[in-house]
Amino acid sequence: MSERSEDSPSGVDSITEKITEKLHHHDSSSSSSSDSDNEKSSPSAVKSSPSAVKSSIYRLFGRQKPVHKVLGGGTPANIFLWRNKKISAGVLGGATILWVLFELIEYHLLTLICHCLIFTLGILFLWSNASTLINKSPPRIPEVRIPQDIVRDTAINLGYDINQGLAALREIASGRDLRKFLAVIAGLWVLSIVGSWCNFLTLFYIVFVLLHTVPVLYEKYEDQVDSFAEKAMAEFKKQWAVFDAKVLSKIPRGPLKAKKVV
């Protein structure tokens, strides 16, 4: 009896020691996990996200969207960026054929349309009569229609772009940004000189070819072009500051007349 009474305190002590060890182990594990969480959540341990890195990179014209989104993100953007090489090559080849016909061969639009219709109708008429002579069913001429959705979407997009251009011209003419005004004037002057060198069709074809070449090349060499543009923009700002200090700041401006209060 006495031995049991002596052994019982030691058994209780061993149980309490095990409980305290478990509690201590749980506290240490929880503290280590909290430390690791704090380390993960600390600003020094967190790496900069790719979006933050991309936002710090200089982009041409202050662009923040990809080139595909800047061009509209639809079928025209896919054609200009050669997402489908067959379609893009077909569109560019068709534009080249039209330019050769109208500019080099000096075809007229009405003459070309009439000749195409004469050729198409003649082929279909002869094919239908030849099939009846050899006891075959005449060919089924497909019904060609332009979908209304395409026409409506094209008109909406064209109207939106025209309104955006008119709004931009109104903003430039308001006189709030002298730098933008001078840039637009210089661009229009260069465009007028280029227009005097060639007619509208050739100019339109040149712009069409540039739309099929410049965006895809820029998308391929985006980082190199943006790096060069950043250096060029810094040099332009430096020269503009000198021009502003020596020329624009010395232009006399009359005092603003105060409005009469009725």
Coordinates of N, CA and C in Angstrom, one line a residue, residues 10-177:
S10 N 4.8 10.2 -8.5 CA 5.7 10.2 -9.7 C 4.9 10.0 -11.0
G11 N 3.9 9.2 -11.0 CA 3.0 9.1 -12.2 C 2.3 10.3 -12.5
V12 N 1.9 11.1 -11.5 CA 1.2 12.3 -11.8 C 2.2 13.3 -12.4
D13 N 3.4 13.3 -11.8 CA 4.4 14.2 -12.3 C 4.8 13.9 -13.8
S14 N 4.9 12.6 -14.1 CA 5.2 12.3 -15.5 C 4.1 12.7 -16.5
I15 N 2.9 12.6 -16.0 CA 1.7 13.0 -16.9 C 1.8 14.6 -17.1
T16 N 2.0 15.3 -16.0 CA 2.1 16.8 -16.1 C 3.2 17.2 -17.0
E17 N 4.4 16.5 -16.9 CA 5.5 16.8 -17.7 C 5.2 16.6 -19.2
K18 N 4.5 15.5 -19.5 CA 4.1 15.3 -20.9 C 3.2 16.3 -21.4
I19 N 2.2 16.8 -20.6 CA 1.3 17.8 -21.0 C 2.0 19.1 -21.3
T20 N 2.9 19.5 -20.3 CA 3.7 20.7 -20.5 C 4.6 20.7 -21.8
E21 N 5.2 19.5 -22.0 CA 6.0 19.4 -23.2 C 5.2 19.6 -24.5
K22 N 3.9 19.0 -24.5 CA 3.1 19.1 -25.7 C 2.6 20.6 -25.9
L23 N 2.3 21.2 -24.7 CA 1.9 22.6 -24.8 C 3.1 23.5 -25.3
H24 N 4.3 23.2 -24.8 CA 5.5 24.0 -25.2 C 5.8 23.7 -26.7
H25 N 5.6 22.5 -27.1 CA 5.9 22.2 -28.5 C 4.8 22.9 -29.4
H26 N 3.6 22.9 -29.0 CA 2.5 23.6 -29.8 C 2.8 25.1 -29.9
D27 N 3.2 25.7 -28.7 CA 3.5 27.1 -28.7 C 4.7 27.4 -29.6
S28 N 5.7 26.6 -29.6 CA 6.9 26.8 -30.4 C 6.6 26.7 -31.9
S29 N 5.7 25.7 -32.2 CA 5.3 25.5 -33.6 C 4.5 26.6 -34.1
S30 N 3.5 27.1 -33.3 CA 2.7 28.2 -33.7 C 3.5 29.5 -33.8
S31 N 4.5 29.7 -32.9 CA 5.3 30.9 -33.0 C 6.2 30.8 -34.3
S32 N 6.7 29.6 -34.6 CA 7.5 29.5 -35.8 C 6.7 29.7 -37.0
S33 N 5.4 29.2 -37.0 CA 4.6 29.4 -38.2 C 4.2 30.9 -38.3
S34 N 3.9 31.5 -37.2 CA 3.6 32.9 -37.2 C 4.8 33.8 -37.7
D35 N 6.0 33.3 -37.3 CA 7.2 34.1 -37.8 C 7.4 33.9 -39.2
S36 N 7.2 32.6 -39.7 CA 7.3 32.4 -41.1 C 6.2 33.2 -41.9
D37 N 5.0 33.3 -41.4 CA 4.0 34.1 -42.0 C 4.4 35.5 -42.1
N38 N 4.9 36.0 -40.9 CA 5.3 37.4 -40.9 C 6.5 37.7 -41.9
E39 N 7.4 36.7 -42.0 CA 8.4 36.9 -43.0 C 7.9 36.9 -44.4
K40 N 6.9 36.0 -44.7 CA 6.3 36.0 -46.0 C 5.6 37.3 -46.3
S41 N 4.9 37.8 -45.2 CA 4.1 39.0 -45.5 C 4.9 40.3 -45.3
S42 N 6.1 40.2 -44.9 CA 6.9 41.4 -44.7 C 7.3 42.0 -46.1
P43 N 7.4 43.3 -46.2 CA 7.6 44.0 -47.5 C 9.0 43.6 -48.1
S44 N 10.0 43.4 -47.1 CA 11.3 43.0 -47.6 C 11.4 41.7 -48.3
A45 N 10.5 40.7 -47.8 CA 10.5 39.4 -48.3 C 9.7 39.2 -49.5
V46 N 8.7 40.1 -49.7 CA 7.8 40.0 -50.8 C 8.5 40.5 -52.1
K47 N 8.5 39.7 -53.1 CA 9.1 40.1 -54.3 C 8.1 41.0 -55.1
S48 N 8.7 41.9 -55.9 CA 7.8 42.7 -56.7 C 7.1 41.9 -57.7
S49 N 5.8 42.2 -57.9 CA 4.9 41.4 -58.8 C 5.3 41.8 -60.2
P50 N 5.0 40.9 -61.2 CA 5.3 41.2 -62.6 C 4.5 42.4 -63.1
S51 N 3.3 42.7 -62.6 CA 2.5 43.8 -63.0 C 3.2 45.1 -62.6
A52 N 3.8 45.1 -61.3 CA 4.5 46.3 -60.9 C 5.7 46.6 -61.7
V53 N 6.4 45.5 -62.0 CA 7.6 45.7 -62.8 C 7.3 46.2 -64.2
K54 N 6.2 45.6 -64.8 CA 5.8 46.1 -66.1 C 5.3 47.5 -66.1
S55 N 4.7 47.9 -65.0 CA 4.2 49.3 -65.0 C 5.3 50.3 -64.9
S56 N 6.5 49.9 -64.3 CA 7.6 50.8 -64.2 C 8.4 50.9 -65.5
I57 N 8.2 50.1 -66.4 CA 8.9 50.1 -67.7 C 8.3 51.2 -68.6
Y58 N 9.1 51.9 -69.3 CA 8.7 53.0 -70.2 C 8.1 52.3 -71.4
R59 N 6.9 52.8 -71.8 CA 6.3 52.3 -73.0 C 6.1 53.5 -74.0
L60 N 6.1 53.2 -75.3 CA 6.0 54.3 -76.3 C 4.6 54.9 -76.2
F61 N 4.6 56.3 -76.3 CA 3.4 57.0 -76.2 C 2.6 56.8 -74.9
G62 N 3.2 56.4 -73.8 CA 2.6 56.1 -72.6 C 1.6 55.0 -72.6
R63 N 1.9 54.0 -73.5 CA 1.0 52.9 -73.6 C 1.0 51.9 -72.4
Q64 N -0.1 51.5 -72.0 CA -0.3 50.6 -70.8 C -0.9 49.2 -71.2
K65 N -1.5 49.2 -72.4 CA -2.1 48.0 -72.9 C -1.2 47.3 -73.9
P66 N -1.4 46.0 -74.2 CA -0.6 45.3 -75.3 C -1.0 45.9 -76.6
V67 N -0.1 45.6 -77.6 CA -0.3 46.2 -78.9 C -1.6 45.7 -79.5
H68 N -2.0 44.4 -79.3 CA -3.2 43.9 -79.8 C -4.4 44.6 -79.3
K69 N -4.4 45.0 -78.0 CA -5.5 45.8 -77.5 C -5.5 47.2 -78.0
V70 N -4.4 47.8 -78.2 CA -4.3 49.2 -78.8 C -4.9 49.2 -80.2
L71 N -4.7 48.2 -81.0 CA -5.2 48.1 -82.3 C -6.7 47.7 -82.4
G72 N -7.3 47.6 -81.3 CA -8.8 47.2 -81.2 C -9.1 45.9 -80.7
G73 N -8.1 44.9 -80.7 CA -8.3 43.6 -80.1 C -9.2 42.7 -80.9
G74 N -9.7 43.1 -82.1 CA -10.6 42.2 -82.9 C -9.9 41.7 -84.1
T75 N -10.7 41.5 -85.1 CA -10.2 40.9 -86.4 C -9.2 41.8 -87.1
P76 N -9.4 43.2 -87.1 CA -8.3 44.0 -87.7 C -7.0 43.9 -87.0
A77 N -7.0 43.8 -85.7 CA -5.8 43.6 -84.9 C -5.1 42.3 -85.3
N78 N -5.9 41.3 -85.4 CA -5.3 39.9 -85.8 C -4.7 40.0 -87.2
I79 N -5.3 40.8 -88.1 CA -4.8 40.9 -89.4 C -3.5 41.7 -89.4
F80 N -3.5 42.8 -88.7 CA -2.3 43.7 -88.7 C -1.1 43.0 -88.0
L81 N -1.4 42.2 -87.0 CA -0.3 41.5 -86.3 C 0.0 40.1 -86.8
W82 N -0.6 39.7 -87.9 CA -0.3 38.4 -88.6 C -0.6 37.3 -87.7
R83 N -1.7 37.3 -87.0 CA -2.1 36.1 -86.2 C -2.4 34.9 -87.1
N84 N -3.1 35.2 -88.2 CA -3.3 34.2 -89.2 C -2.6 34.7 -90.5
K85 N -1.5 34.0 -90.8 CA -0.6 34.5 -91.9 C -1.3 34.4 -93.2
K86 N -2.2 33.4 -93.4 CA -2.9 33.3 -94.7 C -3.8 34.4 -95.0
I87 N -4.6 34.8 -93.9 CA -5.6 35.9 -94.1 C -4.8 37.2 -94.3
S88 N -3.8 37.5 -93.4 CA -3.0 38.7 -93.5 C -2.3 38.8 -94.9
A89 N -1.7 37.7 -95.4 CA -1.1 37.8 -96.7 C -2.1 38.0 -97.8
G90 N -3.3 37.4 -97.7 CA -4.4 37.6 -98.7 C -4.9 39.0 -98.7
V91 N -5.0 39.6 -97.6 CA -5.5 41.0 -97.5 C -4.5 41.9 -98.1
L92 N -3.2 41.7 -97.7 CA -2.1 42.6 -98.2 C -1.9 42.4 -99.7
G93 N -2.0 41.1 -100.2 CA -1.9 40.8 -101.6 C -3.1 41.4 -102.4
G94 N -4.3 41.4 -101.9 CA -5.4 42.0 -102.6 C -5.3 43.5 -102.7
A95 N -4.8 44.1 -101.6 CA -4.5 45.6 -101.7 C -3.4 45.9 -102.7
T96 N -2.4 45.0 -102.8 CA -1.4 45.3 -103.8 C -1.9 45.1 -105.2
I97 N -2.7 44.1 -105.4 CA -3.3 44.0 -106.8 C -4.2 45.2 -107.2
L98 N -5.0 45.7 -106.2 CA -5.8 46.8 -106.5 C -4.9 48.1 -106.8
W99 N -3.9 48.2 -106.0 CA -3.0 49.4 -106.3 C -2.3 49.3 -107.6
V100 N -1.9 48.1 -108.0 CA -1.3 47.9 -109.3 C -2.3 48.2 -110.4
L101 N -3.5 47.7 -110.3 CA -4.5 47.9 -111.3 C -4.9 49.4 -111.5
F102 N -5.1 50.1 -110.3 CA -5.6 51.5 -110.4 C -4.4 52.5 -110.6
E103 N -3.2 52.2 -110.1 CA -2.1 53.2 -110.2 C -1.2 52.9 -111.4
L104 N -0.8 51.7 -111.5 CA 0.2 51.4 -112.6 C -0.5 51.2 -113.9
I105 N -1.5 50.3 -113.9 CA -2.3 50.0 -115.2 C -3.3 51.1 -115.5
E106 N -3.6 52.0 -114.5 CA -4.5 53.1 -114.6 C -5.9 52.6 -115.0
Y107 N -6.3 51.6 -114.3 CA -7.7 51.1 -114.4 C -8.6 52.1 -113.7
H108 N -9.9 52.1 -114.1 CA -10.9 52.9 -113.3 C -11.8 52.0 -112.6
L109 N -12.3 52.5 -111.5 CA -13.1 51.6 -110.6 C -14.3 51.1 -111.3
L110 N -15.1 52.0 -111.9 CA -16.3 51.5 -112.6 C -16.0 50.5 -113.7
T111 N -14.9 50.7 -114.5 CA -14.5 49.8 -115.5 C -14.2 48.5 -115.0
L112 N -13.4 48.5 -113.8 CA -13.0 47.2 -113.2 C -14.3 46.4 -112.7
I113 N -15.2 47.1 -112.1 CA -16.4 46.4 -111.6 C -17.2 45.8 -112.8
C114 N -17.4 46.6 -113.8 CA -18.1 46.1 -115.0 C -17.4 44.9 -115.7
H115 N -16.1 44.9 -115.8 CA -15.4 43.8 -116.4 C -15.4 42.6 -115.5
C116 N -15.4 42.7 -114.2 CA -15.5 41.6 -113.3 C -16.9 41.0 -113.4
L117 N -17.9 41.8 -113.4 CA -19.3 41.3 -113.6 C -19.5 40.6 -114.9
I118 N -18.9 41.1 -116.0 CA -19.1 40.5 -117.3 C -18.4 39.1 -117.3
F119 N -17.2 39.1 -116.8 CA -16.5 37.8 -116.7 C -17.2 36.8 -115.9
T120 N -17.7 37.2 -114.7 CA -18.3 36.2 -113.8 C -19.6 35.7 -114.4
L121 N -20.5 36.6 -114.9 CA -21.7 36.2 -115.5 C -21.5 35.3 -116.7
G122 N -20.5 35.7 -117.5 CA -20.3 34.8 -118.7 C -19.9 33.4 -118.4
I123 N -19.0 33.3 -117.3 CA -18.6 31.9 -116.9 C -19.7 31.1 -116.4
L124 N -20.5 31.8 -115.5 CA -21.7 31.0 -114.9 C -22.7 30.7 -116.0
F125 N -23.0 31.6 -117.0 CA -23.9 31.3 -118.0 C -23.5 30.1 -118.9
L126 N -22.2 30.1 -119.3 CA -21.7 29.1 -120.2 C -21.7 27.7 -119.4
W127 N -21.3 27.8 -118.1 CA -21.3 26.6 -117.3 C -22.7 25.9 -117.2
S128 N -23.7 26.8 -117.0 CA -25.1 26.3 -116.8 C -25.5 25.6 -118.1
N129 N -25.3 26.3 -119.3 CA -25.7 25.7 -120.6 C -24.9 24.5 -120.9
A130 N -23.7 24.4 -120.6 CA -22.9 23.2 -120.9 C -23.3 22.1 -120.1
S131 N -23.7 22.3 -118.9 CA -24.2 21.2 -118.0 C -25.5 20.6 -118.5
T132 N -26.4 21.4 -119.1 CA -27.6 20.9 -119.7 C -27.3 20.1 -120.9
L133 N -26.3 20.4 -121.7 CA -26.0 19.7 -123.0 C -25.4 18.3 -122.7
I134 N -24.7 18.2 -121.6 CA -24.1 16.9 -121.3 C -24.9 16.1 -120.2
N135 N -26.2 16.5 -120.1 CA -27.2 15.8 -119.3 C -26.7 15.8 -117.8
K136 N -26.3 16.9 -117.3 CA -25.9 17.1 -115.9 C -26.7 18.2 -115.3
S137 N -26.9 18.1 -114.0 CA -27.7 19.2 -113.3 C -26.9 20.5 -113.4
P138 N -27.5 21.6 -113.6 CA -26.8 22.9 -113.6 C -26.2 23.2 -112.3
P139 N -25.1 23.9 -112.3 CA -24.4 24.2 -111.0 C -25.3 25.2 -110.2
R140 N -25.2 24.9 -108.9 CA -26.0 25.8 -108.0 C -25.2 27.0 -107.6
I141 N -25.8 28.2 -108.0 CA -25.1 29.4 -107.8 C -25.3 29.8 -106.3
P142 N -24.3 30.0 -105.5 CA -24.5 30.4 -104.1 C -25.1 31.8 -103.9
E143 N -25.9 31.9 -102.9 CA -26.5 33.2 -102.6 C -25.6 34.0 -101.7
V144 N -25.2 35.1 -102.2 CA -24.2 36.0 -101.5 C -24.9 37.1 -100.8
R145 N -24.7 37.3 -99.5 CA -25.3 38.4 -98.8 C -24.3 38.9 -97.7
I146 N -24.3 40.1 -97.5 CA -23.5 40.7 -96.5 C -24.2 40.7 -95.2
P147 N -23.7 40.1 -94.1 CA -24.4 40.1 -92.8 C -24.6 41.5 -92.3
Q148 N -25.8 41.7 -91.7 CA -26.2 43.0 -91.2 C -25.4 43.3 -89.9
D149 N -25.0 42.3 -89.2 CA -24.2 42.6 -88.0 C -22.9 43.2 -88.3
I150 N -22.2 42.7 -89.4 CA -20.9 43.2 -89.8 C -21.0 44.7 -90.2
V151 N -22.1 45.0 -91.0 CA -22.3 46.3 -91.5 C -22.6 47.3 -90.3
R152 N -23.4 46.8 -89.4 CA -23.8 47.6 -88.2 C -22.6 47.9 -87.3
D153 N -21.8 46.8 -87.0 CA -20.6 47.0 -86.2 C -19.6 47.9 -86.8
T154 N -19.4 47.7 -88.1 CA -18.4 48.6 -88.8 C -18.8 50.0 -88.8
A155 N -20.1 50.3 -89.0 CA -20.6 51.7 -88.9 C -20.5 52.3 -87.5
I156 N -20.7 51.5 -86.5 CA -20.6 51.9 -85.1 C -19.2 52.2 -84.8
N157 N -18.3 51.3 -85.1 CA -16.9 51.6 -84.9 C -16.3 52.8 -85.6
L158 N -16.7 52.9 -86.9 CA -16.3 54.0 -87.7 C -16.8 55.4 -87.1
G159 N -18.1 55.4 -86.7 CA -18.6 56.6 -86.1 C -17.9 56.9 -84.8
Y160 N -17.6 55.9 -84.0 CA -16.9 56.1 -82.7 C -15.5 56.7 -83.0
D161 N -14.8 56.2 -83.9 CA -13.4 56.7 -84.2 C -13.5 58.1 -84.7
I162 N -14.5 58.4 -85.6 CA -14.6 59.8 -86.1 C -14.9 60.8 -85.0
N163 N -15.8 60.4 -84.1 CA -16.1 61.2 -82.9 C -14.9 61.4 -82.0
Q164 N -14.1 60.4 -81.8 CA -12.9 60.5 -81.0 C -11.9 61.4 -81.6
G165 N -11.8 61.3 -83.0 CA -10.8 62.3 -83.7 C -11.3 63.7 -83.6
L166 N -12.6 63.9 -83.7 CA -13.1 65.3 -83.6 C -13.0 65.8 -82.2
A167 N -13.1 65.0 -81.2 CA -12.9 65.4 -79.8 C -11.5 65.8 -79.6
A168 N -10.6 65.0 -80.2 CA -9.1 65.3 -80.0 C -8.8 66.6 -80.7
L169 N -9.3 66.8 -81.9 CA -9.0 68.1 -82.5 C -9.6 69.3 -81.8
R170 N -10.8 69.1 -81.2 CA -11.3 70.2 -80.4 C -10.5 70.5 -79.1
E171 N -9.9 69.4 -78.5 CA -9.1 69.6 -77.4 C -7.8 70.3 -77.7
I172 N -7.2 70.0 -78.9 CA -6.0 70.6 -79.4 C -6.3 72.1 -79.7
A173 N -7.4 72.4 -80.3 CA -7.7 73.8 -80.7 C -8.1 74.6 -79.5
S174 N -8.3 74.1 -78.4 CA -8.7 74.9 -77.2 C -7.5 75.6 -76.7
G175 N -6.3 75.3 -77.0 CA -5.1 76.0 -76.6 C -4.6 75.7 -75.2
R176 N -5.0 74.6 -74.7 CA -4.5 74.2 -73.4 C -3.1 73.6 -73.4
D177 N -2.7 72.9 -74.4 CA -1.4 72.2 -74.5 C -0.7 72.7 -75.7

